[in-house]
Short mmCIF file of C-alpha atoms in Angstrom, two decimals:
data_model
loop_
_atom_site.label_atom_id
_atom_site.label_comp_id
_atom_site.label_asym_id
_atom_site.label_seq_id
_atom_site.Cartn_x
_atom_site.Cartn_y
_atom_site.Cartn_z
CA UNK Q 103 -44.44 206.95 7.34
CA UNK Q 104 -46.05 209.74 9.27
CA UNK Q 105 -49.58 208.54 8.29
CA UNK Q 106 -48.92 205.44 8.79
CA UNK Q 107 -47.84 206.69 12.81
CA UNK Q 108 -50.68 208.91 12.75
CA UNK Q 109 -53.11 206.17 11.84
CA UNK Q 110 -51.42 203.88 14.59
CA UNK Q 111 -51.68 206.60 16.96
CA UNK Q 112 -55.55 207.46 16.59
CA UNK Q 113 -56.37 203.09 16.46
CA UNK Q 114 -54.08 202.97 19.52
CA UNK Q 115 -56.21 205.75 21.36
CA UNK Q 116 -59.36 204.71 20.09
CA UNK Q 117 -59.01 201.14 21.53
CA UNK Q 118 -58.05 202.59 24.87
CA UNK Q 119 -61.54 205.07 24.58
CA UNK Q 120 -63.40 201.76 23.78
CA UNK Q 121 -61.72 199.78 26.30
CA UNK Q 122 -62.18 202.09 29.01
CA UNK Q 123 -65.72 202.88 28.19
CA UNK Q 124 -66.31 199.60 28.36
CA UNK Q 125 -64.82 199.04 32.09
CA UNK Q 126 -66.85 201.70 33.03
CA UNK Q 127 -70.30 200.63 31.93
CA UNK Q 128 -69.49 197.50 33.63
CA UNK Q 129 -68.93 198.75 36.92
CA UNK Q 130 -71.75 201.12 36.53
CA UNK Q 131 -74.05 198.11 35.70
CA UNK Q 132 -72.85 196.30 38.33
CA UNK Q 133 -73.19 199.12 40.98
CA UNK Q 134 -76.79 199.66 39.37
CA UNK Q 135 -77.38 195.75 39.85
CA UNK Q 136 -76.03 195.11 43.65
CA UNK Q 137 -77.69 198.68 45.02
CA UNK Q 138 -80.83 198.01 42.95
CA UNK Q 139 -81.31 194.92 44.41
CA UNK Q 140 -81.07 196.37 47.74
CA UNK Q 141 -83.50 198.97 47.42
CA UNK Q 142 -86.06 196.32 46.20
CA UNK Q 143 -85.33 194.70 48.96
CA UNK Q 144 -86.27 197.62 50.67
CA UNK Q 145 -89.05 198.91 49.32
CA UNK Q 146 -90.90 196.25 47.75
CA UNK Q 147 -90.18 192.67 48.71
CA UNK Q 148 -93.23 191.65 50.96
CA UNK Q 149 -93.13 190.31 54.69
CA UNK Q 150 -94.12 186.60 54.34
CA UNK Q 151 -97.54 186.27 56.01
CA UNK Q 152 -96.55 183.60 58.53
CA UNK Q 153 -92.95 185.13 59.27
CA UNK Q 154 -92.34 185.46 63.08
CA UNK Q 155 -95.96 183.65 63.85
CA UNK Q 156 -95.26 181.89 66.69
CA UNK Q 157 -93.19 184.37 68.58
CA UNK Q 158 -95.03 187.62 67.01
CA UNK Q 159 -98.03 187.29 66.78
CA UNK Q 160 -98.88 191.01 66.53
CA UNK Q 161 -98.23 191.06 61.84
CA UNK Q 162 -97.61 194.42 62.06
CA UNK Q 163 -95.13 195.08 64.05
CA UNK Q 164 -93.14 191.94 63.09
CA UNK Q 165 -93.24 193.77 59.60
CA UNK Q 166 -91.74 197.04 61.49
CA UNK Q 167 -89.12 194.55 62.40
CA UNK Q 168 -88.42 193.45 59.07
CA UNK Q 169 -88.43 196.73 57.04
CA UNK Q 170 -85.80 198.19 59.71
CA UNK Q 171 -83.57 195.61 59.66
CA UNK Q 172 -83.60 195.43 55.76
CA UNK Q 173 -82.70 199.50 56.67
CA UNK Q 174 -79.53 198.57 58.10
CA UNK Q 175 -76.35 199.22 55.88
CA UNK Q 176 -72.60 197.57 56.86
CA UNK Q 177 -69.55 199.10 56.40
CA UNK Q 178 -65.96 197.61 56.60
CA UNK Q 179 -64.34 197.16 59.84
CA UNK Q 180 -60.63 196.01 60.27
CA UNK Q 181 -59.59 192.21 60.91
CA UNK Q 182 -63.89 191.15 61.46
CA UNK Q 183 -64.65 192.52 58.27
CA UNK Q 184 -67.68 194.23 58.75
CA UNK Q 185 -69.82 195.61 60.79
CA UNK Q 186 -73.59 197.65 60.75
CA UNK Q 187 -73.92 201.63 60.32
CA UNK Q 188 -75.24 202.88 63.23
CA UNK Q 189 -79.15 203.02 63.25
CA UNK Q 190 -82.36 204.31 65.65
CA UNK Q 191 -85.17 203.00 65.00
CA UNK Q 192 -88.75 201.69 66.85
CA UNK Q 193 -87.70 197.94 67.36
CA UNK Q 194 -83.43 197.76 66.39
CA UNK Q 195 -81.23 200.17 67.32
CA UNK Q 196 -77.02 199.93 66.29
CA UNK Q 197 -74.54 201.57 68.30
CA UNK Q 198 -71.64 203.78 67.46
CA UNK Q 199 -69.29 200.51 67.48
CA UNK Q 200 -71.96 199.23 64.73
CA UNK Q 201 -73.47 196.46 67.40
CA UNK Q 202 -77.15 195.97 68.62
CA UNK Q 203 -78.13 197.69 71.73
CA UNK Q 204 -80.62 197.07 74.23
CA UNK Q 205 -81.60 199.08 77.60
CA UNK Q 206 -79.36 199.88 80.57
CA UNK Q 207 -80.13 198.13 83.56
CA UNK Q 208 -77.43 199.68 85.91
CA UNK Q 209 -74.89 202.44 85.49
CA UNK Q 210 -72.92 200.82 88.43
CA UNK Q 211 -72.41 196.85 86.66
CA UNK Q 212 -70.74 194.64 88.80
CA UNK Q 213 -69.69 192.25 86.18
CA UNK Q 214 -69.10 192.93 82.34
CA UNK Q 215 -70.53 190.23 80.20
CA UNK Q 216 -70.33 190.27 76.32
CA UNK Q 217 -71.95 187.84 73.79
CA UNK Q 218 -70.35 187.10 70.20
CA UNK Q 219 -72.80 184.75 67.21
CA UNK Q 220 -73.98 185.47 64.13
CA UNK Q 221 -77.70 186.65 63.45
CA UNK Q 222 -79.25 184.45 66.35
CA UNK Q 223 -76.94 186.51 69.02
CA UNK Q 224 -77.82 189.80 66.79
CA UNK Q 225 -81.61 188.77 67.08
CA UNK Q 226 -82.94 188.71 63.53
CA UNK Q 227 -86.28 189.00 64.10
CA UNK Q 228 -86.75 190.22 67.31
CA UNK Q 229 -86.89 194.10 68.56
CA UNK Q 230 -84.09 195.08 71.05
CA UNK Q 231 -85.45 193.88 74.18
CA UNK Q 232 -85.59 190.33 72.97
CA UNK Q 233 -82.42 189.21 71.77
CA UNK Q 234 -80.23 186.52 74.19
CA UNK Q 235 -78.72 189.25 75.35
CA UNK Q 236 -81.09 191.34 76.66
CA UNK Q 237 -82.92 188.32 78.16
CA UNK Q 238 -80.07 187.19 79.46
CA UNK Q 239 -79.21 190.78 81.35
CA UNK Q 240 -83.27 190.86 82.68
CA UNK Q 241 -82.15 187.72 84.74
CA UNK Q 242 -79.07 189.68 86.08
CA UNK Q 243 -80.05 193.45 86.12
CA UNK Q 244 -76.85 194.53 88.22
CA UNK Q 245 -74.32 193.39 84.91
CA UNK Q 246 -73.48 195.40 81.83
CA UNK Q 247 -74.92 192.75 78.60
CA UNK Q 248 -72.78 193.47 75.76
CA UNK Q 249 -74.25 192.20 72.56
CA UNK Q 250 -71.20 192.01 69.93
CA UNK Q 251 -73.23 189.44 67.54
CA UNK Q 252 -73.44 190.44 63.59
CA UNK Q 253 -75.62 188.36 61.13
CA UNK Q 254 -73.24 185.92 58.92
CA UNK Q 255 -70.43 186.55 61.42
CA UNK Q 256 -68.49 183.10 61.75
CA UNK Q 257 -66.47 181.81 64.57
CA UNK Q 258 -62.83 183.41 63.61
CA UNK Q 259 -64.83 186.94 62.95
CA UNK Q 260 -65.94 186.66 66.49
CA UNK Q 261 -62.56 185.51 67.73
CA UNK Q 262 -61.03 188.49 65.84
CA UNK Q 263 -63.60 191.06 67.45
CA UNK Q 264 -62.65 189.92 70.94
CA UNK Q 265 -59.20 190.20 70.65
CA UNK Q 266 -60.00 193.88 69.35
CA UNK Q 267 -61.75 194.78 72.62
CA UNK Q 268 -58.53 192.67 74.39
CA UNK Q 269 -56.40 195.41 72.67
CA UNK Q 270 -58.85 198.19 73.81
CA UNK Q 271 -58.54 196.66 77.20
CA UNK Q 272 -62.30 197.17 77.53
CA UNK Q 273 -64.25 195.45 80.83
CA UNK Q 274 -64.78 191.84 80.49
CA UNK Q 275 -65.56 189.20 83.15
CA UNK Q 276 -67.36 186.64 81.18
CA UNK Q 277 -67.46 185.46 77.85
CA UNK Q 278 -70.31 183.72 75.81
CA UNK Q 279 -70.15 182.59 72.14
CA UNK Q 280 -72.60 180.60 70.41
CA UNK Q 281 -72.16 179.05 67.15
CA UNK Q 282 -72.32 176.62 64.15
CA UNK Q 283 -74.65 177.58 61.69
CA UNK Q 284 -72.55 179.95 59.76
CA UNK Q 285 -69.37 178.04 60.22
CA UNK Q 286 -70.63 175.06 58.05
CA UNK Q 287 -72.80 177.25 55.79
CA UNK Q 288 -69.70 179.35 54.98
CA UNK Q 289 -67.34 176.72 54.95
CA UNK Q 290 -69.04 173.03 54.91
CA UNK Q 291 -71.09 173.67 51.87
CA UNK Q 292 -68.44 175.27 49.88
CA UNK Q 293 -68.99 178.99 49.78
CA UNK Q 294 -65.78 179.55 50.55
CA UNK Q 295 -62.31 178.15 51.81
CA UNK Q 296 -61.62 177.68 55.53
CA UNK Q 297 -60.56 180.78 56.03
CA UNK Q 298 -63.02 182.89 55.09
CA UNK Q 299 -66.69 184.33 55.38
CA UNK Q 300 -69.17 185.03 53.45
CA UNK Q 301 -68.51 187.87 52.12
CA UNK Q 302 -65.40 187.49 50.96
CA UNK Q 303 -66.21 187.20 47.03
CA UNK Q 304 -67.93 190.27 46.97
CA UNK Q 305 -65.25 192.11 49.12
CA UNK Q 306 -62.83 191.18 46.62
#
């Protein structure tokens, strides 16, 4: 009887070695596999030849655009999900609240203004001086131009980051959003349920 518990005991302990190896190596695969593509990504997929053409002309410095944002890292931020690291670099720079910035116009604003989209409000593409926001404050040098975009974000991410700066009871005096592409790529074509984003597989 005691051989027979003994034997028991070590196939018992043995299957929990193999099974736990074996959840190990998969997560380890899977980290390899999800950071491994990003560092290709980073280091060795190649700026398309035509990319940014018509509004950069100058290849080389649309490349410099394209190698910092593929740079840029996200981390988790409560009730919009996520958010960039912050970053400085020759064309995009992030700010401590993980948002593009671009130059000050006035220290003295006279109205706040803050604009919420996905990557077309971020300006993918663009350096820091060129995104709607910062166009938008050259036309109007005495406000403060908030840009609170973040590429993917979708409409109830943006509604959730306002409400945050509600709570901080930061400056506001106008209000732009602009929308749609994300909304029904996350949601019309089936990535994910109504209430949700696009990231919310992988988060899981």
């Amino acid at each position: 009887v005691m051989k027979r518990r003994r034997s028991f005991a070590k196939i018992a302990v043995s299957n929990v070695l193999v099974f736990l190896i074996v959840a190990i190596s998969i997560n380890l695969l899977a980290a390899i596999y999800l950071d491994g593509r990003s560092l290709w990504k980073k280091i060795f997929v190649p700026i398309n030849g035509k990319a940014y053409t018509e509004s950069l002309p100058d290849q080389d410095y649309a490349y410099l655009i394209y190698r910092e944002k593929e740079q840029l890292e996200t981390q988790y931020v409560p009730y919009v999900a996520w958010a960039r690291k912050p970053f400085s670099g020759k064309t995009i720079t992030i700010n401590s609240e993980g948002e593009r910035a671009h130059h000050l116009t006035t220290n003295q604003p006279v109205k706040h203004v803050r604009f919420f989209g996905g990557s077309t409000m971020w300006g993918t593409g663009v350096d820091d001086q060129h995104t709607i926001p910062a166009h938008f404050n050259e036309l109007h040098q005495d406000y403060r131009v908030y840009n609170h975009g973040q590429s993917g974000f979708v409409s109830r991410q943006e509604l959730a980051r306002l409400i945050n700066l509600v709570n901080q009871k930061v400056p506001m005096d106008v209000v732009v959003f602009y929308d749609g592409c994300n909304d029904s790529h996350s949601v019309c074509e089936g990535i994910g349920p109504i209430n949700s984003h696009r990231e919310a597989a992988k988060m899981a």
